[in-house]
């Protein structure tokens, strides 16, 4: 069954119990490595294990953009992967600006990690164009779209190949046609709701996007600090099947 685990649901400034927004997309019916991680602004493998998903199931990591709350945990991800006994090359997927940032964070530890037996990193750069194929195997096809965030950034569409079910993720963005396109007829849209500021969206704007894309269900992430009940209610008036993302929540699709 295709599932999204919300490994983190917070904005850069968020409630004390929410860490940075990170996702895992899993298929518990697959006997191959099939878990794809999205972003590593914190301790992504610790959060994965807290969701009872094994490190051994990880097939690859997508890094969406260069902001620290989305990629600064990369060296820790590599250290943990190694210590969990992952020896195969690890695919790391993203647009060039994100891959370059990840390379720099890793290089900063080069004098230490050259002594370690960390897995080889299989960097795979994706074009910054609409519907660019990022990953395609018997379990998932992943495509990315450039979104509006002030720096190069992409939203993602995960198609579960065996069932045709679709998971969409806006990443950090202002409302834009690209998110409507990547979320078209999605079974689940995970959308940011930082607030109506430059490069971000409010909960109501996320709901408007879900409605326009004719998505089935909307879950809000990248959630700021404070009481969200009024924002959630306003969003539900636009798109009734809207909920606030639960930290470490599981969403079967
Ligand atoms: Zn960002």
mmCIF file of C-alpha atoms and ligand atoms in Angstrom:
data_model
loop_
_atom_site.group_PDB
_atom_site.id
_atom_site.type_symbol
_atom_site.label_atom_id
_atom_site.label_comp_id
_atom_site.label_asym_id
_atom_site.label_seq_id
_atom_site.Cartn_x
_atom_site.Cartn_y
_atom_site.Cartn_z
ATOM 1 C CA UNK A 1 0.000 0.000 0.000
ATOM 2 C CA UNK A 2 1.386 3.443 -0.859
ATOM 3 C CA UNK A 3 1.744 5.578 2.236
ATOM 4 C CA UNK A 4 3.087 8.980 3.212
ATOM 5 C CA UNK A 5 4.739 9.349 6.595
ATOM 6 C CA UNK A 6 5.128 12.920 7.782
ATOM 7 C CA UNK A 7 8.591 12.785 9.337
ATOM 8 C CA UNK A 8 8.313 16.465 10.146
ATOM 9 C CA UNK A 9 5.608 19.079 9.634
ATOM 10 C CA UNK A 10 7.075 22.348 10.878
ATOM 11 C CA UNK A 11 8.025 25.599 9.216
ATOM 12 C CA UNK A 12 11.444 27.096 9.919
ATOM 13 C CA UNK A 13 9.829 28.534 13.065
ATOM 14 C CA UNK A 14 7.220 26.156 14.380
ATOM 15 C CA UNK A 15 5.599 24.517 17.397
ATOM 16 C CA UNK A 16 8.134 22.943 19.754
ATOM 17 C CA UNK A 17 6.994 19.403 18.899
ATOM 18 C CA UNK A 18 7.242 19.851 15.117
ATOM 19 C CA UNK A 19 10.593 19.462 13.412
ATOM 20 C CA UNK A 20 11.335 20.634 9.863
ATOM 21 C CA UNK A 21 9.114 19.333 7.081
ATOM 22 C CA UNK A 22 10.337 15.977 5.726
ATOM 23 C CA UNK A 23 8.412 13.105 4.137
ATOM 24 C CA UNK A 24 8.810 9.400 3.505
ATOM 25 C CA UNK A 25 6.842 7.725 0.733
ATOM 26 C CA UNK A 26 6.636 3.982 1.305
ATOM 27 C CA UNK A 27 5.122 0.829 -0.175
ATOM 28 C CA UNK A 28 4.849 -1.949 2.398
ATOM 29 C CA UNK A 29 3.785 -4.391 -0.347
ATOM 30 C CA UNK A 30 7.103 -4.136 -2.128
ATOM 31 C CA UNK A 31 9.934 -6.573 -1.499
ATOM 32 C CA UNK A 32 12.561 -4.253 -2.949
ATOM 33 C CA UNK A 33 14.009 -1.064 -1.488
ATOM 34 C CA UNK A 34 11.092 1.256 -2.136
ATOM 35 C CA UNK A 35 11.114 4.045 0.463
ATOM 36 C CA UNK A 36 11.825 7.477 -0.948
ATOM 37 C CA UNK A 37 12.722 10.255 1.478
ATOM 38 C CA UNK A 38 12.055 13.920 0.787
ATOM 39 C CA UNK A 39 14.395 16.418 2.422
ATOM 40 C CA UNK A 40 16.678 16.213 5.411
ATOM 41 C CA UNK A 41 16.545 19.527 7.288
ATOM 42 C CA UNK A 42 16.783 17.526 10.535
ATOM 43 C CA UNK A 43 17.557 13.959 11.624
ATOM 44 C CA UNK A 44 15.554 12.270 8.866
ATOM 45 C CA UNK A 45 16.521 8.652 9.651
ATOM 46 C CA UNK A 46 15.652 8.997 13.337
ATOM 47 C CA UNK A 47 12.207 10.271 12.322
ATOM 48 C CA UNK A 48 11.868 7.422 9.811
ATOM 49 C CA UNK A 49 12.566 4.852 12.510
ATOM 50 C CA UNK A 50 10.104 6.576 14.824
ATOM 51 C CA UNK A 51 7.491 5.883 12.113
ATOM 52 C CA UNK A 52 8.514 2.182 12.253
ATOM 53 C CA UNK A 53 9.967 2.249 8.729
ATOM 54 C CA UNK A 54 13.316 0.498 8.397
ATOM 55 C CA UNK A 55 16.458 2.239 7.231
ATOM 56 C CA UNK A 56 17.068 -0.825 5.045
ATOM 57 C CA UNK A 57 13.993 0.057 2.951
ATOM 58 C CA UNK A 58 15.446 3.404 1.813
ATOM 59 C CA UNK A 59 15.856 3.547 -1.975
ATOM 60 C CA UNK A 60 16.795 7.194 -2.332
ATOM 61 C CA UNK A 61 16.636 10.743 -1.032
ATOM 62 C CA UNK A 62 15.105 13.714 -2.825
ATOM 63 C CA UNK A 63 16.428 17.146 -1.854
ATOM 64 C CA UNK A 64 14.017 19.835 -3.015
ATOM 65 C CA UNK A 65 15.960 23.062 -2.482
ATOM 66 C CA UNK A 66 18.939 24.704 -0.817
ATOM 67 C CA UNK A 67 17.341 26.174 2.321
ATOM 68 C CA UNK A 68 18.832 24.806 5.562
ATOM 69 C CA UNK A 69 15.489 23.563 6.914
ATOM 70 C CA UNK A 70 15.336 21.233 3.880
ATOM 71 C CA UNK A 71 18.881 19.932 3.459
ATOM 72 C CA UNK A 72 21.212 20.780 6.341
ATOM 73 C CA UNK A 73 20.918 17.293 7.885
ATOM 74 C CA UNK A 74 22.586 15.604 4.916
ATOM 75 C CA UNK A 75 25.942 14.768 6.576
ATOM 76 C CA UNK A 76 24.075 13.231 9.514
ATOM 77 C CA UNK A 77 21.908 11.246 7.079
ATOM 78 C CA UNK A 78 25.072 9.810 5.502
ATOM 79 C CA UNK A 79 26.658 9.002 8.856
ATOM 80 C CA UNK A 80 23.549 7.194 10.058
ATOM 81 C CA UNK A 81 23.110 5.350 6.766
ATOM 82 C CA UNK A 82 26.628 3.997 7.069
ATOM 83 C CA UNK A 83 26.217 3.008 10.725
ATOM 84 C CA UNK A 84 22.956 1.225 9.891
ATOM 85 C CA UNK A 85 24.910 -0.963 7.467
ATOM 86 C CA UNK A 86 23.770 0.535 4.184
ATOM 87 C CA UNK A 87 26.627 -0.249 1.802
ATOM 88 C CA UNK A 88 25.106 0.228 -1.657
ATOM 89 C CA UNK A 89 25.410 3.573 -3.435
ATOM 90 C CA UNK A 90 22.641 5.906 -2.285
ATOM 91 C CA UNK A 91 20.771 7.847 -4.984
ATOM 92 C CA UNK A 92 20.390 11.543 -4.088
ATOM 93 C CA UNK A 93 17.997 13.305 -6.432
ATOM 94 C CA UNK A 94 17.366 16.980 -7.059
ATOM 95 C CA UNK A 95 17.787 20.048 -9.217
ATOM 96 C CA UNK A 96 21.336 21.338 -9.571
ATOM 97 C CA UNK A 97 21.008 24.137 -6.978
ATOM 98 C CA UNK A 98 19.877 21.634 -4.348
ATOM 99 C CA UNK A 99 22.478 19.005 -5.271
ATOM 100 C CA UNK A 100 25.239 21.641 -5.177
ATOM 101 C CA UNK A 101 24.182 22.691 -1.681
ATOM 102 C CA UNK A 102 24.150 19.099 -0.471
ATOM 103 C CA UNK A 103 27.597 18.491 -1.959
ATOM 104 C CA UNK A 104 28.948 21.524 -0.063
ATOM 105 C CA UNK A 105 27.467 20.391 3.251
ATOM 106 C CA UNK A 106 29.029 16.964 2.723
ATOM 107 C CA UNK A 107 32.377 18.391 1.616
ATOM 108 C CA UNK A 108 32.534 20.437 4.838
ATOM 109 C CA UNK A 109 33.087 17.129 6.683
ATOM 110 C CA UNK A 110 35.545 15.674 4.160
ATOM 111 C CA UNK A 111 38.534 15.610 6.518
ATOM 112 C CA UNK A 112 36.549 13.355 8.859
ATOM 113 C CA UNK A 113 34.460 11.264 6.486
ATOM 114 C CA UNK A 114 37.361 10.244 4.245
ATOM 115 C CA UNK A 115 38.264 7.778 7.030
ATOM 116 C CA UNK A 116 34.735 6.343 7.032
ATOM 117 C CA UNK A 117 33.207 3.620 4.922
ATOM 118 C CA UNK A 118 30.128 5.647 4.005
ATOM 119 C CA UNK A 119 28.128 4.537 0.979
ATOM 120 C CA UNK A 120 28.954 6.063 -2.363
ATOM 121 C CA UNK A 121 26.632 8.966 -3.194
ATOM 122 C CA UNK A 122 24.897 8.615 -6.553
ATOM 123 C CA UNK A 123 23.982 12.248 -7.278
ATOM 124 C CA UNK A 124 21.309 12.508 -9.968
ATOM 125 C CA UNK A 125 20.534 15.999 -11.221
ATOM 126 C CA UNK A 126 17.053 16.708 -12.586
ATOM 127 C CA UNK A 127 16.217 19.510 -15.021
ATOM 128 C CA UNK A 128 14.371 22.517 -13.640
ATOM 129 C CA UNK A 129 11.477 22.000 -16.042
ATOM 130 C CA UNK A 130 7.833 20.967 -15.615
ATOM 131 C CA UNK A 131 7.091 17.263 -15.307
ATOM 132 C CA UNK A 132 10.782 16.303 -15.230
ATOM 133 C CA UNK A 133 11.195 12.620 -14.398
ATOM 134 C CA UNK A 134 13.257 12.308 -11.258
ATOM 135 C CA UNK A 135 12.854 8.597 -10.570
ATOM 136 C CA UNK A 136 11.217 5.659 -12.300
ATOM 137 C CA UNK A 137 11.252 2.070 -11.088
ATOM 138 C CA UNK A 138 8.618 -0.687 -10.756
ATOM 139 C CA UNK A 139 7.206 0.994 -7.615
ATOM 140 C CA UNK A 140 7.351 4.771 -8.177
ATOM 141 C CA UNK A 141 7.489 7.330 -10.923
ATOM 142 C CA UNK A 142 8.465 10.685 -9.455
ATOM 143 C CA UNK A 143 8.231 13.912 -11.441
ATOM 144 C CA UNK A 144 9.174 17.438 -10.376
ATOM 145 C CA UNK A 145 7.894 20.903 -11.297
ATOM 146 C CA UNK A 146 9.569 24.266 -10.640
ATOM 147 C CA UNK A 147 7.556 26.202 -8.038
ATOM 148 C CA UNK A 148 7.639 29.838 -6.787
ATOM 149 C CA UNK A 149 9.834 30.173 -3.728
ATOM 150 C CA UNK A 150 12.365 32.916 -4.468
ATOM 151 C CA UNK A 151 15.124 30.351 -5.109
ATOM 152 C CA UNK A 152 15.114 27.314 -7.383
ATOM 153 C CA UNK A 153 12.759 24.767 -5.863
ATOM 154 C CA UNK A 154 10.505 21.939 -7.011
ATOM 155 C CA UNK A 155 7.214 20.346 -6.052
ATOM 156 C CA UNK A 156 6.811 16.609 -6.559
ATOM 157 C CA UNK A 157 4.309 14.120 -7.925
ATOM 158 C CA UNK A 158 4.672 10.465 -6.879
ATOM 159 C CA UNK A 159 2.777 7.925 -8.977
ATOM 160 C CA UNK A 160 2.580 4.481 -7.386
ATOM 161 C CA UNK A 161 3.141 2.317 -10.447
ATOM 162 C CA UNK A 162 1.289 -0.856 -9.283
ATOM 163 C CA UNK A 163 -1.936 0.971 -8.328
ATOM 164 C CA UNK A 164 -1.856 4.320 -10.147
ATOM 165 C CA UNK A 165 -2.419 6.136 -6.829
ATOM 166 C CA UNK A 166 -0.915 9.629 -6.691
ATOM 167 C CA UNK A 167 0.740 11.583 -3.895
ATOM 168 C CA UNK A 168 1.580 15.250 -4.550
ATOM 169 C CA UNK A 169 3.797 17.577 -2.535
ATOM 170 C CA UNK A 170 3.863 21.344 -3.113
ATOM 171 C CA UNK A 171 7.093 21.953 -1.210
ATOM 172 C CA UNK A 172 7.637 25.634 -0.219
ATOM 173 C CA UNK A 173 5.815 27.847 -2.687
ATOM 174 C CA UNK A 174 3.455 30.663 -3.426
ATOM 175 C CA UNK A 175 0.281 29.565 -5.192
ATOM 176 C CA UNK A 176 1.187 28.858 -8.826
ATOM 177 C CA UNK A 177 -0.079 26.828 -11.793
ATOM 178 C CA UNK A 178 2.739 24.310 -11.365
ATOM 179 C CA UNK A 179 1.306 23.012 -8.094
ATOM 180 C CA UNK A 180 -2.132 22.651 -9.653
ATOM 181 C CA UNK A 181 -0.514 20.654 -12.457
ATOM 182 C CA UNK A 182 1.506 18.359 -10.222
ATOM 183 C CA UNK A 183 -1.495 17.786 -7.940
ATOM 184 C CA UNK A 184 -4.008 17.127 -10.734
ATOM 185 C CA UNK A 185 -6.446 14.404 -9.530
ATOM 186 C CA UNK A 186 -4.043 13.418 -6.733
ATOM 187 C CA UNK A 187 -5.324 11.060 -4.076
ATOM 188 C CA UNK A 188 -3.390 13.062 -1.490
ATOM 189 C CA UNK A 189 -1.933 16.555 -1.705
ATOM 190 C CA UNK A 190 0.602 17.458 0.980
ATOM 191 C CA UNK A 191 0.810 21.250 0.825
ATOM 192 C CA UNK A 192 2.717 23.838 2.783
ATOM 193 C CA UNK A 193 0.773 26.350 4.897
ATOM 194 C CA UNK A 194 3.398 28.699 6.279
ATOM 195 C CA UNK A 195 1.202 31.740 5.732
ATOM 196 C CA UNK A 196 0.528 34.312 3.055
ATOM 197 C CA UNK A 197 4.077 35.653 2.777
ATOM 198 C CA UNK A 198 6.514 35.934 -0.101
ATOM 199 C CA UNK A 199 7.416 32.487 -1.404
ATOM 200 C CA UNK A 200 4.838 30.692 0.735
ATOM 201 C CA UNK A 201 1.123 29.904 0.935
ATOM 202 C CA UNK A 202 -1.622 30.178 3.522
ATOM 203 C CA UNK A 203 -3.890 27.275 4.481
ATOM 204 C CA UNK A 204 -6.701 28.841 2.449
ATOM 205 C CA UNK A 205 -4.451 29.200 -0.589
ATOM 206 C CA UNK A 206 -3.454 25.540 -0.238
ATOM 207 C CA UNK A 207 -7.156 24.645 -0.131
ATOM 208 C CA UNK A 208 -7.801 26.692 -3.271
ATOM 209 C CA UNK A 209 -5.034 24.775 -5.031
ATOM 210 C CA UNK A 210 -6.438 21.416 -3.880
ATOM 211 C CA UNK A 211 -9.876 22.415 -5.153
ATOM 212 C CA UNK A 212 -8.552 23.584 -8.511
ATOM 213 C CA UNK A 213 -6.461 20.425 -8.936
ATOM 214 C CA UNK A 214 -9.462 18.275 -7.932
ATOM 215 C CA UNK A 215 -7.352 16.447 -5.383
ATOM 216 C CA UNK A 216 -9.032 13.965 -3.040
ATOM 217 C CA UNK A 217 -7.500 14.934 0.291
ATOM 218 C CA UNK A 218 -5.351 17.822 1.550
ATOM 219 C CA UNK A 219 -2.849 17.624 4.408
ATOM 220 C CA UNK A 220 -1.118 20.817 5.538
ATOM 221 C CA UNK A 221 2.579 20.858 6.474
ATOM 222 C CA UNK A 222 5.354 23.446 6.974
ATOM 223 C CA UNK A 223 3.104 24.678 9.747
ATOM 224 C CA UNK A 224 4.072 27.835 11.675
ATOM 225 C CA UNK A 225 4.018 28.371 15.427
ATOM 226 C CA UNK A 226 0.773 29.094 17.257
ATOM 227 C CA UNK A 227 -2.950 28.353 17.105
ATOM 228 C CA UNK A 228 -4.011 27.090 13.673
ATOM 229 C CA UNK A 229 -7.717 26.450 14.335
ATOM 230 C CA UNK A 230 -9.051 29.524 12.501
ATOM 231 C CA UNK A 231 -6.770 28.924 9.505
ATOM 232 C CA UNK A 232 -7.839 25.281 9.331
ATOM 233 C CA UNK A 233 -11.526 26.171 9.540
ATOM 234 C CA UNK A 234 -11.167 28.763 6.776
ATOM 235 C CA UNK A 235 -9.348 26.227 4.587
ATOM 236 C CA UNK A 236 -12.046 23.602 5.188
ATOM 237 C CA UNK A 237 -14.661 26.071 3.952
ATOM 238 C CA UNK A 238 -12.807 26.105 0.621
ATOM 239 C CA UNK A 239 -11.822 22.418 0.519
ATOM 240 C CA UNK A 240 -13.679 20.344 3.149
ATOM 241 C CA UNK A 241 -11.304 17.358 3.110
ATOM 242 C CA UNK A 242 -8.464 19.394 4.646
ATOM 243 C CA UNK A 243 -6.546 18.450 7.752
ATOM 244 C CA UNK A 244 -3.550 19.681 9.640
ATOM 245 C CA UNK A 245 -0.578 17.357 9.223
ATOM 246 C CA UNK A 246 0.235 15.315 12.329
ATOM 247 C CA UNK A 247 3.863 15.097 13.333
ATOM 248 C CA UNK A 248 4.930 11.505 12.501
ATOM 249 C CA UNK A 249 1.476 10.920 11.015
ATOM 250 C CA UNK A 250 0.775 8.041 8.619
ATOM 251 C CA UNK A 251 -1.417 8.628 5.554
ATOM 252 C CA UNK A 252 -2.349 5.570 3.513
ATOM 253 C CA UNK A 253 -3.232 6.381 -0.063
HETATM 254 ZN ZN1 LIG B 1 12.393 27.015 1.636
#
